[in-house]
Amino acid sequence: GETVADVLRGQFPERLVPVGRLDKDSEGLLLLSNDGDLTLTLTHPRFEHEKTYIVRAAGRWSEDKLRTLRGPVEMPDGYRIRPVPVEVIRNGTDNVHVLCFRLREGRKRQIRYMCSAAHLVVLSLKRVAIGALRLPDDLQPGQWRDLLPAEIAQLTAAPAPIRFNPKSAPTHPKSTFTKKDSHHEKAHDRGPRRGGPLGGGARRRTEERIDRW
């Protein structure tokens, strides 16, 4: 199948590469750039840039499962991930639940392994934000646009520290992940294209080769 690079090839004079990854069964926000420093800053774990995901997961629910999701989870390679802020957006009476994960480590298939440790099955996984940059509502699956200068500034700003206390976090908070509307404007930047296209929505066919994790 086609990759993101295949779809965009020939549309830009620069060579754009994906900033991070989404596996073929995931969807949502994906950045592309020709700025190596920006790519490193957003992808290397030491910079701890937060990425937010909305997940639909199936299975019987209990508070023990929420504690498992939030607590350190051991990955298949033996690495023990740090505690992760996980919030319940909705508990379904049909045993289908909507959860919000905010990751800073971003280990390969981390959310899926976390859910597996809690005996939950991931039905859908969508990245809705990278740092303060939200996935716009008006960006349809497979569409892209240039980042605005203000959005590039958001991405390059130092990440704020996570202030999360699993003991005091609400079990049923209101969703705060309403995405901002945006206009399909071009970033009038005379310098290098620091922020590549802002991609959104399901790209299951186009990302399979690039973003397998």
Tab-separated table of N, CA and C in Angstrom, residues 11 13 57 106 123 139:
chain	number	residue	atom	x	y	z
A	11	GLN	N	5.010	16.940	-4.380
A	11	GLN	CA	4.232	18.125	-4.044
A	11	GLN	C	5.071	19.209	-3.381
A	13	PRO	N	9.269	20.817	-2.820
A	13	PRO	CA	10.673	20.747	-3.256
A	13	PRO	C	11.561	20.093	-2.205
A	57	ALA	N	-11.483	1.040	24.291
A	57	ALA	CA	-11.002	-0.273	24.719
A	57	ALA	C	-12.166	-1.079	25.274
A	106	GLY	N	6.684	7.238	24.954
A	106	GLY	CA	6.363	6.830	23.600
A	106	GLY	C	7.071	5.559	23.159
A	123	LEU	N	-9.783	-1.145	20.704
A	123	LEU	CA	-10.637	-1.147	19.513
A	123	LEU	C	-10.245	-0.048	18.538
A	139	LEU	N	-9.758	19.107	9.538
A	139	LEU	CA	-8.780	18.369	8.741
A	139	LEU	C	-9.267	16.939	8.610
